[in-house]
Amino acid sequence: MINKLVENIKKTNAPIVVGLDPMLGYIPDHVKEKAFGEFGETLDGAAEAIWQFNKAIVDQTYDLIPAVKPQIAMYEQFGIPGLMAFKKTVDYCKEKGLVVIGDIKRGDIGSTSAAYATGHLGKVTVGSKSYAPFDEDFVTVNPYLGSDGVNPFIDVCKEEKKGLFILVKTSNPSSGEFQDQLIDGRPLYELVGEKVAEWGESCMGDEYSYIGAVVGATYPEMGKVLRKIMPKSYILVPGYGAQGGQGKDLVHFFNEDGLGAIVNSSRGIIAAYKQEKYAKFGAENFADASRAAVEDMIADISQALGNR
Amino acid sequence: MINKLVENIKKTNAPIVVGLDPMLGYIPDHVKEKAFGEFGETLDGAAEAIWQFNKAIVDQTYDLIPAVKPQIAMYEQFGIPGLMAFKKTVDYCKEKGLVVIGDIKRGDIGSTSAAYATGHLGKVTVGSKSYAPFDEDFVTVNPYLGSDGVNPFIDVCKEEKKGLFILVKTSNPSSGEFQDQLIDGRPLYELVGEKVAEWGESCMGDEYSYIGAVVGATYPEMGKVLRKIMPKSYILVPGYGAQGGQGKDLVHFFNEDGLGAIVNSSRGIIAAYKQEKYAKFGAENFADASRAAVEDMIADISQALGNR
């Protein structure tokens, strides 16, 4: 699946991923009113609004982008109907040829991590049958529990040719509380980065490993160091746009070949119509505003990469 | 909810929690055959088998125990039907007066952590209505992202009088890879323990804080230190039984008042009928075997606490 991700990035010339993190506050009233009219002000109504919102944005952007990253928390908060909308979104994006990164940040040990891996990337056996329950292409994984937590995911990735992005240095202000703590003079995130590189060695695609890392756009200097520590790992970079990261901050996350990083924007794309810059589209045409925001993001990153 | 947990523990005199982690391999054939007969060898069939298995065990043990801990991964691996069985299990256990600890090990940042907290502990708003989607009493949380990841959970706990168990030192062999790394001569898990104590101060119940910690039974010496660092935090202790922890290892996790810890056993209880010791019950009476295993576990821990 890393090969497909790289291929999609080369084809679109857009090392970006659209974060499908639909909060109800982002969804225009006319979409919500229609959904609530049909299903009431219920969890099913919320799920329908989310799904219609996602579908419109995907329809208007899929030809420009290589991948999407639905954040499962935003669906899980609406219970079972929300998770059904998550699954519908995953399936639809795959139909459109997009690589789907399930932002699930799971992580446990042994058979429990294996169960998450099976549910999200693999196939579960029921009697003589088997099923792929959520069937994302990549998922994000939390490394706090060590190799016991990560290896069951890697096993499933090898079997299914799927991939992981492991949290190394997250984009939030307090990420340093534990991640930056110095161990023999070096921050914890570097140790985690080294483990990612080590785990990744056994899972190579053509050019890059199936095992990638998450490093926040908000920490470009750390990104520079981590890029060197994990030369064959794709870096998923959150924190662009709404969280403060800019194109020029991103160059250090890429390798000399112009590959090796994929930058996420969520709110900045899916709620673009709420920004002054894209207000001209109006709430009615929210998906067109998202398309314009995708085009601008691609241009910003291309320019930054061109200037380096 | 910490007050209810403490009250339930005092009432049952059993500082234990039954881990409802139903792998299909644990479920007796007659339960699976009935479920598959009704729903086929499908995800719905698996979910029905899980639910009937859980229900029988809860019916045979609820009067002896204060709490259960369903591990959501074991349900999530069966997709939407599996998560429906999770929800049914949570609701049923609450009806039976049990405190429900959702072992979800979620953790993200800002609005994403808030969404998980809302979905599992709080209420989500849809138009003019609100819903409690999964509605556990406690959940487990991963601290790798720092305060930004934990605070949104704490906010919901304060509002709903619910609680957290934050991963500090996990029970698995490789937990030391990152958690034991020395920072100024002290292991990372101690720093995390200090943060748990700090977070807990603002969320006190009558005797203990809403904010607890997870520390594995397999590391009793570390438990001793962490007990002192977090005097007002309940410690959820996994790793008893199948993972190797024994009653005598557990005494250091408790305070002088005999409270402060709750010990989990999953496989050792729910798959007890597969052990030689309980084989006499037979697969037909698997739930009676679970009851006997609960009684033995309570006796083992009581004896260990009595001997200290």
PDB file of C-alpha atoms in Angstrom, chain B residues 22-280:
ATOM      1  CA  PRO B  22     -14.227 -12.378  24.477  1.00  0.00           C
ATOM      2  CA  MET B  23     -12.087 -13.930  21.772  1.00  0.00           C
ATOM      3  CA  LEU B  24     -14.049 -16.394  19.643  1.00  0.00           C
ATOM      4  CA  GLY B  25     -11.613 -19.116  20.739  1.00  0.00           C
ATOM      5  CA  TYR B  26     -12.794 -18.686  24.345  1.00  0.00           C
ATOM      6  CA  ILE B  27     -16.450 -19.176  23.506  1.00  0.00           C
ATOM      7  CA  PRO B  28     -17.765 -22.754  23.856  1.00  0.00           C
ATOM      8  CA  ASP B  29     -18.916 -24.424  20.658  1.00  0.00           C
ATOM      9  CA  HIS B  30     -22.535 -24.724  21.753  1.00  0.00           C
ATOM     10  CA  VAL B  31     -22.774 -20.927  22.161  1.00  0.00           C
ATOM     11  CA  LYS B  32     -21.174 -20.290  18.782  1.00  0.00           C
ATOM     12  CA  GLU B  33     -23.280 -22.928  17.042  1.00  0.00           C
ATOM     13  CA  LYS B  34     -26.492 -21.402  18.339  1.00  0.00           C
ATOM     14  CA  ALA B  35     -25.432 -17.889  17.278  1.00  0.00           C
ATOM     15  CA  PHE B  36     -24.198 -19.009  13.843  1.00  0.00           C
ATOM     16  CA  GLY B  37     -27.405 -21.029  13.428  1.00  0.00           C
ATOM     17  CA  GLU B  38     -29.398 -17.859  13.867  1.00  0.00           C
ATOM     18  CA  PHE B  39     -27.176 -15.293  12.098  1.00  0.00           C
ATOM     19  CA  GLY B  40     -24.830 -17.420   9.968  1.00  0.00           C
ATOM     20  CA  GLU B  41     -21.044 -17.347  10.096  1.00  0.00           C
ATOM     21  CA  THR B  42     -21.166 -13.562   9.830  1.00  0.00           C
ATOM     22  CA  LEU B  43     -20.009 -10.586  11.846  1.00  0.00           C
ATOM     23  CA  ASP B  44     -23.528 -10.519  13.296  1.00  0.00           C
ATOM     24  CA  GLY B  45     -23.173 -14.180  14.239  1.00  0.00           C
ATOM     25  CA  ALA B  46     -19.851 -13.508  15.971  1.00  0.00           C
ATOM     26  CA  ALA B  47     -21.338 -10.509  17.781  1.00  0.00           C
ATOM     27  CA  GLU B  48     -24.304 -12.591  18.988  1.00  0.00           C
ATOM     28  CA  ALA B  49     -21.956 -15.319  20.270  1.00  0.00           C
ATOM     29  CA  ILE B  50     -19.913 -12.711  22.158  1.00  0.00           C
ATOM     30  CA  TRP B  51     -23.001 -11.150  23.656  1.00  0.00           C
ATOM     31  CA  GLN B  52     -24.513 -14.460  24.829  1.00  0.00           C
ATOM     32  CA  PHE B  53     -21.134 -15.503  26.267  1.00  0.00           C
ATOM     33  CA  ASN B  54     -20.760 -12.214  28.152  1.00  0.00           C
ATOM     34  CA  LYS B  55     -24.336 -12.277  29.413  1.00  0.00           C
ATOM     35  CA  ALA B  56     -23.967 -15.764  30.878  1.00  0.00           C
ATOM     36  CA  ILE B  57     -20.739 -14.820  32.677  1.00  0.00           C
ATOM     37  CA  VAL B  58     -22.173 -11.559  34.010  1.00  0.00           C
ATOM     38  CA  ASP B  59     -25.305 -13.354  35.221  1.00  0.00           C
ATOM     39  CA  GLN B  60     -23.161 -15.843  37.162  1.00  0.00           C
ATOM     40  CA  THR B  61     -20.707 -13.344  38.670  1.00  0.00           C
ATOM     41  CA  TYR B  62     -22.305  -9.897  39.058  1.00  0.00           C
ATOM     42  CA  ASP B  63     -23.184 -10.401  42.745  1.00  0.00           C
ATOM     43  CA  LEU B  64     -19.550 -11.147  43.609  1.00  0.00           C
ATOM     44  CA  ILE B  65     -17.769  -8.337  41.797  1.00  0.00           C
ATOM     45  CA  PRO B  66     -17.731  -4.527  41.749  1.00  0.00           C
ATOM     46  CA  ALA B  67     -16.839  -3.899  38.131  1.00  0.00           C
ATOM     47  CA  VAL B  68     -16.171  -5.217  34.638  1.00  0.00           C
ATOM     48  CA  LYS B  69     -13.693  -4.071  32.017  1.00  0.00           C
ATOM     49  CA  PRO B  70     -14.720  -4.815  28.444  1.00  0.00           C
ATOM     50  CA  GLN B  71     -11.733  -4.490  26.081  1.00  0.00           C
ATOM     51  CA  ILE B  72     -13.188  -2.684  23.057  1.00  0.00           C
ATOM     52  CA  ALA B  73     -10.596  -4.104  20.617  1.00  0.00           C
ATOM     53  CA  MET B  74     -12.158  -7.549  20.991  1.00  0.00           C
ATOM     54  CA  TYR B  75     -15.471  -6.110  19.777  1.00  0.00           C
ATOM     55  CA  GLU B  76     -14.075  -3.630  17.252  1.00  0.00           C
ATOM     56  CA  GLN B  77     -12.415  -6.498  15.374  1.00  0.00           C
ATOM     57  CA  PHE B  78     -15.927  -7.605  14.372  1.00  0.00           C
ATOM     58  CA  GLY B  79     -16.754  -4.193  12.952  1.00  0.00           C
ATOM     59  CA  ILE B  80     -20.115  -2.526  13.517  1.00  0.00           C
ATOM     60  CA  PRO B  81     -21.894  -5.667  14.817  1.00  0.00           C
ATOM     61  CA  GLY B  82     -19.028  -6.192  17.279  1.00  0.00           C
ATOM     62  CA  LEU B  83     -19.338  -2.631  18.544  1.00  0.00           C
ATOM     63  CA  MET B  84     -23.075  -3.135  18.960  1.00  0.00           C
ATOM     64  CA  ALA B  85     -22.265  -6.138  21.205  1.00  0.00           C
ATOM     65  CA  PHE B  86     -19.879  -3.885  23.150  1.00  0.00           C
ATOM     66  CA  LYS B  87     -22.637  -1.339  23.711  1.00  0.00           C
ATOM     67  CA  LYS B  88     -25.123  -4.062  24.717  1.00  0.00           C
ATOM     68  CA  THR B  89     -22.564  -5.429  27.192  1.00  0.00           C
ATOM     69  CA  VAL B  90     -21.932  -1.993  28.715  1.00  0.00           C
ATOM     70  CA  ASP B  91     -25.659  -1.361  29.135  1.00  0.00           C
ATOM     71  CA  TYR B  92     -26.363  -4.793  30.595  1.00  0.00           C
ATOM     72  CA  CYS B  93     -23.545  -4.582  33.150  1.00  0.00           C
ATOM     73  CA  LYS B  94     -24.744  -1.158  34.278  1.00  0.00           C
ATOM     74  CA  GLU B  95     -28.267  -2.538  34.708  1.00  0.00           C
ATOM     75  CA  LYS B  96     -26.746  -5.182  36.962  1.00  0.00           C
ATOM     76  CA  GLY B  97     -25.207  -2.467  39.158  1.00  0.00           C
ATOM     77  CA  LEU B  98     -21.639  -2.995  37.960  1.00  0.00           C
ATOM     78  CA  VAL B  99     -19.191  -0.198  37.307  1.00  0.00           C
ATOM     79  CA  VAL B 100     -18.043  -0.391  33.675  1.00  0.00           C
ATOM     80  CA  ILE B 101     -14.460   0.440  32.771  1.00  0.00           C
ATOM     81  CA  GLY B 102     -14.211   0.779  28.997  1.00  0.00           C
ATOM     82  CA  ASP B 103     -10.714  -0.394  28.123  1.00  0.00           C
ATOM     83  CA  ILE B 104     -10.358   1.792  25.076  1.00  0.00           C
ATOM     84  CA  LYS B 105      -6.828   3.226  25.492  1.00  0.00           C
ATOM     85  CA  ARG B 106      -7.764   6.230  23.390  1.00  0.00           C
ATOM     86  CA  GLY B 107      -5.729   9.392  23.345  1.00  0.00           C
ATOM     87  CA  ASP B 108      -5.429  12.246  20.872  1.00  0.00           C
ATOM     88  CA  ILE B 109      -5.354  16.024  21.101  1.00  0.00           C
ATOM     89  CA  GLY B 110      -7.785  18.879  21.646  1.00  0.00           C
ATOM     90  CA  SER B 111     -11.095  18.501  19.894  1.00  0.00           C
ATOM     91  CA  THR B 112     -10.262  14.908  18.945  1.00  0.00           C
ATOM     92  CA  SER B 113      -9.716  13.793  22.532  1.00  0.00           C
ATOM     93  CA  ALA B 114     -12.864  15.733  23.387  1.00  0.00           C
ATOM     94  CA  ALA B 115     -14.749  13.697  20.773  1.00  0.00           C
ATOM     95  CA  TYR B 116     -13.548  10.399  22.273  1.00  0.00           C
ATOM     96  CA  ALA B 117     -14.443  11.624  25.766  1.00  0.00           C
ATOM     97  CA  THR B 118     -17.877  12.684  24.572  1.00  0.00           C
ATOM     98  CA  GLY B 119     -18.502   9.411  22.780  1.00  0.00           C
ATOM     99  CA  HIS B 120     -17.454   7.165  25.663  1.00  0.00           C
ATOM    100  CA  LEU B 121     -18.182   9.125  28.845  1.00  0.00           C
ATOM    101  CA  GLY B 122     -20.248  12.138  27.917  1.00  0.00           C
ATOM    102  CA  LYS B 123     -23.155  13.352  25.842  1.00  0.00           C
ATOM    103  CA  VAL B 124     -23.068  14.499  22.254  1.00  0.00           C
ATOM    104  CA  THR B 125     -25.387  17.220  21.005  1.00  0.00           C
ATOM    105  CA  VAL B 126     -27.377  16.799  17.795  1.00  0.00           C
ATOM    106  CA  GLY B 127     -29.460  19.885  17.090  1.00  0.00           C
ATOM    107  CA  SER B 128     -31.606  20.380  20.213  1.00  0.00           C
ATOM    108  CA  LYS B 129     -31.156  16.822  21.517  1.00  0.00           C
ATOM    109  CA  SER B 130     -28.327  15.085  23.317  1.00  0.00           C
ATOM    110  CA  TYR B 131     -27.241  11.442  23.490  1.00  0.00           C
ATOM    111  CA  ALA B 132     -24.798   9.340  25.513  1.00  0.00           C
ATOM    112  CA  PRO B 133     -23.412   7.080  22.761  1.00  0.00           C
ATOM    113  CA  PHE B 134     -21.333   4.445  24.632  1.00  0.00           C
ATOM    114  CA  ASP B 135     -21.757   5.703  28.200  1.00  0.00           C
ATOM    115  CA  GLU B 136     -19.087   3.759  30.100  1.00  0.00           C
ATOM    116  CA  ASP B 137     -18.294   4.845  33.686  1.00  0.00           C
ATOM    117  CA  PHE B 138     -14.516   4.930  33.297  1.00  0.00           C
ATOM    118  CA  VAL B 139     -12.195   4.665  30.310  1.00  0.00           C
ATOM    119  CA  THR B 140      -8.487   3.981  29.937  1.00  0.00           C
ATOM    120  CA  VAL B 141      -6.406   6.712  28.284  1.00  0.00           C
ATOM    121  CA  ASN B 142      -2.939   6.768  26.676  1.00  0.00           C
ATOM    122  CA  PRO B 143      -0.801   9.701  27.910  1.00  0.00           C
ATOM    123  CA  TYR B 144       1.839   9.864  25.149  1.00  0.00           C
ATOM    124  CA  LEU B 145       0.437  13.154  23.794  1.00  0.00           C
ATOM    125  CA  GLY B 146       0.647  14.952  27.156  1.00  0.00           C
ATOM    126  CA  SER B 147      -1.849  17.232  28.913  1.00  0.00           C
ATOM    127  CA  ASP B 148      -3.471  18.372  25.644  1.00  0.00           C
ATOM    128  CA  GLY B 149      -4.595  14.794  25.181  1.00  0.00           C
ATOM    129  CA  VAL B 150      -5.764  14.153  28.734  1.00  0.00           C
ATOM    130  CA  ASN B 151      -7.435  17.438  29.714  1.00  0.00           C
ATOM    131  CA  PRO B 152     -10.417  17.077  27.348  1.00  0.00           C
ATOM    132  CA  PHE B 153     -11.162  13.721  29.022  1.00  0.00           C
ATOM    133  CA  ILE B 154     -10.845  15.322  32.469  1.00  0.00           C
ATOM    134  CA  ASP B 155     -13.279  18.083  31.480  1.00  0.00           C
ATOM    135  CA  VAL B 156     -15.921  15.522  30.568  1.00  0.00           C
ATOM    136  CA  CYS B 157     -15.218  13.532  33.761  1.00  0.00           C
ATOM    137  CA  LYS B 158     -15.836  16.612  35.881  1.00  0.00           C
ATOM    138  CA  GLU B 159     -19.092  17.300  34.119  1.00  0.00           C
ATOM    139  CA  GLU B 160     -20.372  13.730  34.201  1.00  0.00           C
ATOM    140  CA  LYS B 161     -18.747  12.532  37.459  1.00  0.00           C
ATOM    141  CA  LYS B 162     -16.970   9.816  35.546  1.00  0.00           C
ATOM    142  CA  GLY B 163     -13.356   8.698  35.645  1.00  0.00           C
ATOM    143  CA  LEU B 164     -10.156   7.686  33.880  1.00  0.00           C
ATOM    144  CA  PHE B 165      -7.386   5.169  34.266  1.00  0.00           C
ATOM    145  CA  ILE B 166      -4.291   6.552  32.566  1.00  0.00           C
ATOM    146  CA  LEU B 167      -1.587   4.186  31.307  1.00  0.00           C
ATOM    147  CA  VAL B 168       1.490   4.612  33.473  1.00  0.00           C
ATOM    148  CA  LYS B 169       3.370   1.300  33.445  1.00  0.00           C
ATOM    149  CA  THR B 170       1.799  -1.422  31.342  1.00  0.00           C
ATOM    150  CA  SER B 171       2.022  -5.140  32.123  1.00  0.00           C
ATOM    151  CA  ASN B 172       3.686  -6.345  28.915  1.00  0.00           C
ATOM    152  CA  PRO B 173       7.332  -7.478  28.610  1.00  0.00           C
ATOM    153  CA  SER B 174       8.372  -4.650  26.266  1.00  0.00           C
ATOM    154  CA  SER B 175       6.641  -1.888  28.258  1.00  0.00           C
ATOM    155  CA  GLY B 176      10.083  -0.787  29.423  1.00  0.00           C
ATOM    156  CA  GLU B 177      11.276   0.137  25.920  1.00  0.00           C
ATOM    157  CA  PHE B 178       9.961   3.662  26.364  1.00  0.00           C
ATOM    158  CA  GLN B 179       8.281   3.711  29.788  1.00  0.00           C
ATOM    159  CA  ASP B 180      11.438   2.748  31.730  1.00  0.00           C
ATOM    160  CA  GLN B 181      13.789   5.168  29.993  1.00  0.00           C
ATOM    161  CA  LEU B 182      15.620   7.273  32.558  1.00  0.00           C
ATOM    162  CA  ILE B 183      15.100  11.002  32.600  1.00  0.00           C
ATOM    163  CA  ASP B 184      17.435  12.727  35.059  1.00  0.00           C
ATOM    164  CA  GLY B 185      17.879   9.357  36.681  1.00  0.00           C
ATOM    165  CA  ARG B 186      14.174   8.562  36.995  1.00  0.00           C
ATOM    166  CA  PRO B 187      12.062   6.407  34.715  1.00  0.00           C
ATOM    167  CA  LEU B 188       9.479   7.981  32.416  1.00  0.00           C
ATOM    168  CA  TYR B 189       6.642   6.081  34.115  1.00  0.00           C
ATOM    169  CA  GLU B 190       7.359   7.976  37.350  1.00  0.00           C
ATOM    170  CA  LEU B 191       6.979  11.281  35.516  1.00  0.00           C
ATOM    171  CA  VAL B 192       3.717  10.074  34.064  1.00  0.00           C
ATOM    172  CA  GLY B 193       2.664   8.950  37.564  1.00  0.00           C
ATOM    173  CA  GLU B 194       3.398  12.429  38.909  1.00  0.00           C
ATOM    174  CA  LYS B 195       1.245  13.957  36.187  1.00  0.00           C
ATOM    175  CA  VAL B 196      -1.563  11.533  37.046  1.00  0.00           C
ATOM    176  CA  ALA B 197      -1.357  12.630  40.699  1.00  0.00           C
ATOM    177  CA  GLU B 198      -1.398  16.273  39.589  1.00  0.00           C
ATOM    178  CA  TRP B 199      -4.323  15.792  37.190  1.00  0.00           C
ATOM    179  CA  GLY B 200      -6.131  13.855  39.921  1.00  0.00           C
ATOM    180  CA  GLU B 201      -5.932  16.599  42.519  1.00  0.00           C
ATOM    181  CA  SER B 202      -8.547  18.665  40.752  1.00  0.00           C
ATOM    182  CA  CYS B 203     -10.975  15.731  40.546  1.00  0.00           C
ATOM    183  CA  MET B 204     -11.379  14.330  44.034  1.00  0.00           C
ATOM    184  CA  GLY B 205     -14.224  12.045  45.064  1.00  0.00           C
ATOM    185  CA  ASP B 206     -14.800  11.360  48.772  1.00  0.00           C
ATOM    186  CA  GLU B 207     -11.613   9.367  49.361  1.00  0.00           C
ATOM    187  CA  TYR B 208     -10.011   8.886  45.973  1.00  0.00           C
ATOM    188  CA  SER B 209      -9.611  10.842  42.774  1.00  0.00           C
ATOM    189  CA  TYR B 210     -11.617  10.279  39.593  1.00  0.00           C
ATOM    190  CA  ILE B 211      -8.280  10.028  37.812  1.00  0.00           C
ATOM    191  CA  GLY B 212      -6.614   6.658  38.285  1.00  0.00           C
ATOM    192  CA  ALA B 213      -3.684   4.861  36.712  1.00  0.00           C
ATOM    193  CA  VAL B 214      -2.892   1.561  35.005  1.00  0.00           C
ATOM    194  CA  VAL B 215       0.134  -0.263  36.458  1.00  0.00           C
ATOM    195  CA  GLY B 216       0.815  -3.895  35.532  1.00  0.00           C
ATOM    196  CA  ALA B 217       0.790  -6.655  38.193  1.00  0.00           C
ATOM    197  CA  THR B 218       3.926  -7.960  36.505  1.00  0.00           C
ATOM    198  CA  TYR B 219       5.949  -5.044  37.918  1.00  0.00           C
ATOM    199  CA  PRO B 220       5.277  -5.115  41.693  1.00  0.00           C
ATOM    200  CA  GLU B 221       8.393  -3.128  42.685  1.00  0.00           C
ATOM    201  CA  MET B 222       7.414  -0.330  40.347  1.00  0.00           C
ATOM    202  CA  GLY B 223       3.876  -0.569  41.723  1.00  0.00           C
ATOM    203  CA  LYS B 224       5.263   0.098  45.202  1.00  0.00           C
ATOM    204  CA  VAL B 225       6.936   3.319  44.083  1.00  0.00           C
ATOM    205  CA  LEU B 226       3.969   4.458  42.007  1.00  0.00           C
ATOM    206  CA  ARG B 227       1.590   3.784  44.921  1.00  0.00           C
ATOM    207  CA  LYS B 228       3.480   6.460  46.885  1.00  0.00           C
ATOM    208  CA  ILE B 229       3.672   8.894  43.981  1.00  0.00           C
ATOM    209  CA  MET B 230      -0.095   8.731  43.406  1.00  0.00           C
ATOM    210  CA  PRO B 231      -1.590   8.185  46.888  1.00  0.00           C
ATOM    211  CA  LYS B 232      -5.090   9.320  45.933  1.00  0.00           C
ATOM    212  CA  SER B 233      -5.312   7.560  42.579  1.00  0.00           C
ATOM    213  CA  TYR B 234      -6.941   4.189  42.165  1.00  0.00           C
ATOM    214  CA  ILE B 235      -4.623   1.791  40.373  1.00  0.00           C
ATOM    215  CA  LEU B 236      -6.115  -0.575  37.819  1.00  0.00           C
ATOM    216  CA  VAL B 237      -3.810  -3.596  37.810  1.00  0.00           C
ATOM    217  CA  PRO B 238      -3.813  -5.843  34.732  1.00  0.00           C
ATOM    218  CA  GLY B 239      -1.573  -8.875  34.341  1.00  0.00           C
ATOM    219  CA  TYR B 240      -2.922 -11.048  37.170  1.00  0.00           C
ATOM    220  CA  GLY B 241      -3.297 -14.747  36.405  1.00  0.00           C
ATOM    221  CA  ALA B 242      -2.750 -15.567  32.754  1.00  0.00           C
ATOM    222  CA  GLN B 243      -0.028 -12.889  32.389  1.00  0.00           C
ATOM    223  CA  GLY B 244       1.855 -14.205  35.437  1.00  0.00           C
ATOM    224  CA  GLY B 245       1.010 -11.850  38.343  1.00  0.00           C
ATOM    225  CA  GLN B 246       0.026 -13.488  41.668  1.00  0.00           C
ATOM    226  CA  GLY B 247      -1.810 -12.347  44.798  1.00  0.00           C
ATOM    227  CA  LYS B 248       1.401 -11.784  46.750  1.00  0.00           C
ATOM    228  CA  ASP B 249       2.719  -9.461  44.025  1.00  0.00           C
ATOM    229  CA  LEU B 250      -0.301  -7.255  44.421  1.00  0.00           C
ATOM    230  CA  VAL B 251      -0.086  -6.065  48.001  1.00  0.00           C
ATOM    231  CA  HIS B 252       2.133  -3.110  47.126  1.00  0.00           C
ATOM    232  CA  PHE B 253      -0.508  -1.689  44.836  1.00  0.00           C
ATOM    233  CA  PHE B 254      -2.908  -1.214  47.765  1.00  0.00           C
ATOM    234  CA  ASN B 255      -2.912   1.510  50.391  1.00  0.00           C
ATOM    235  CA  GLU B 256      -2.938   0.850  54.140  1.00  0.00           C
ATOM    236  CA  ASP B 257      -6.736   1.231  54.107  1.00  0.00           C
ATOM    237  CA  GLY B 258      -6.946  -1.895  51.922  1.00  0.00           C
ATOM    238  CA  LEU B 259      -8.228   0.267  49.080  1.00  0.00           C
ATOM    239  CA  GLY B 260      -6.580   2.019  46.153  1.00  0.00           C
ATOM    240  CA  ALA B 261      -6.240  -0.855  43.715  1.00  0.00           C
ATOM    241  CA  ILE B 262      -8.500  -2.977  41.558  1.00  0.00           C
ATOM    242  CA  VAL B 263      -7.036  -6.076  39.953  1.00  0.00           C
ATOM    243  CA  ASN B 264      -8.149  -7.259  36.530  1.00  0.00           C
ATOM    244  CA  SER B 265      -8.345 -10.792  35.274  1.00  0.00           C
ATOM    245  CA  SER B 266      -9.710 -11.538  31.812  1.00  0.00           C
ATOM    246  CA  ARG B 267      -8.839 -14.927  30.320  1.00  0.00           C
ATOM    247  CA  GLY B 268      -8.346 -16.455  33.783  1.00  0.00           C
ATOM    248  CA  ILE B 269     -12.023 -15.799  34.532  1.00  0.00           C
ATOM    249  CA  ILE B 270     -13.916 -15.834  31.255  1.00  0.00           C
ATOM    250  CA  ALA B 271     -12.094 -18.867  29.840  1.00  0.00           C
ATOM    251  CA  ALA B 272     -11.712 -20.602  33.242  1.00  0.00           C
ATOM    252  CA  TYR B 273     -13.514 -23.714  31.978  1.00  0.00           C
ATOM    253  CA  LYS B 274     -10.524 -24.384  29.714  1.00  0.00           C
ATOM    254  CA  GLN B 275      -8.149 -24.686  32.689  1.00  0.00           C
ATOM    255  CA  GLU B 276      -7.526 -28.096  34.214  1.00  0.00           C
ATOM    256  CA  LYS B 277      -8.508 -26.706  37.595  1.00  0.00           C
ATOM    257  CA  TYR B 278     -12.048 -25.939  36.431  1.00  0.00           C
ATOM    258  CA  ALA B 279     -12.406 -28.619  33.767  1.00  0.00           C
ATOM    259  CA  LYS B 280     -14.940 -30.481  35.901  1.00  0.00           C
TER     260      LYS B 280
END
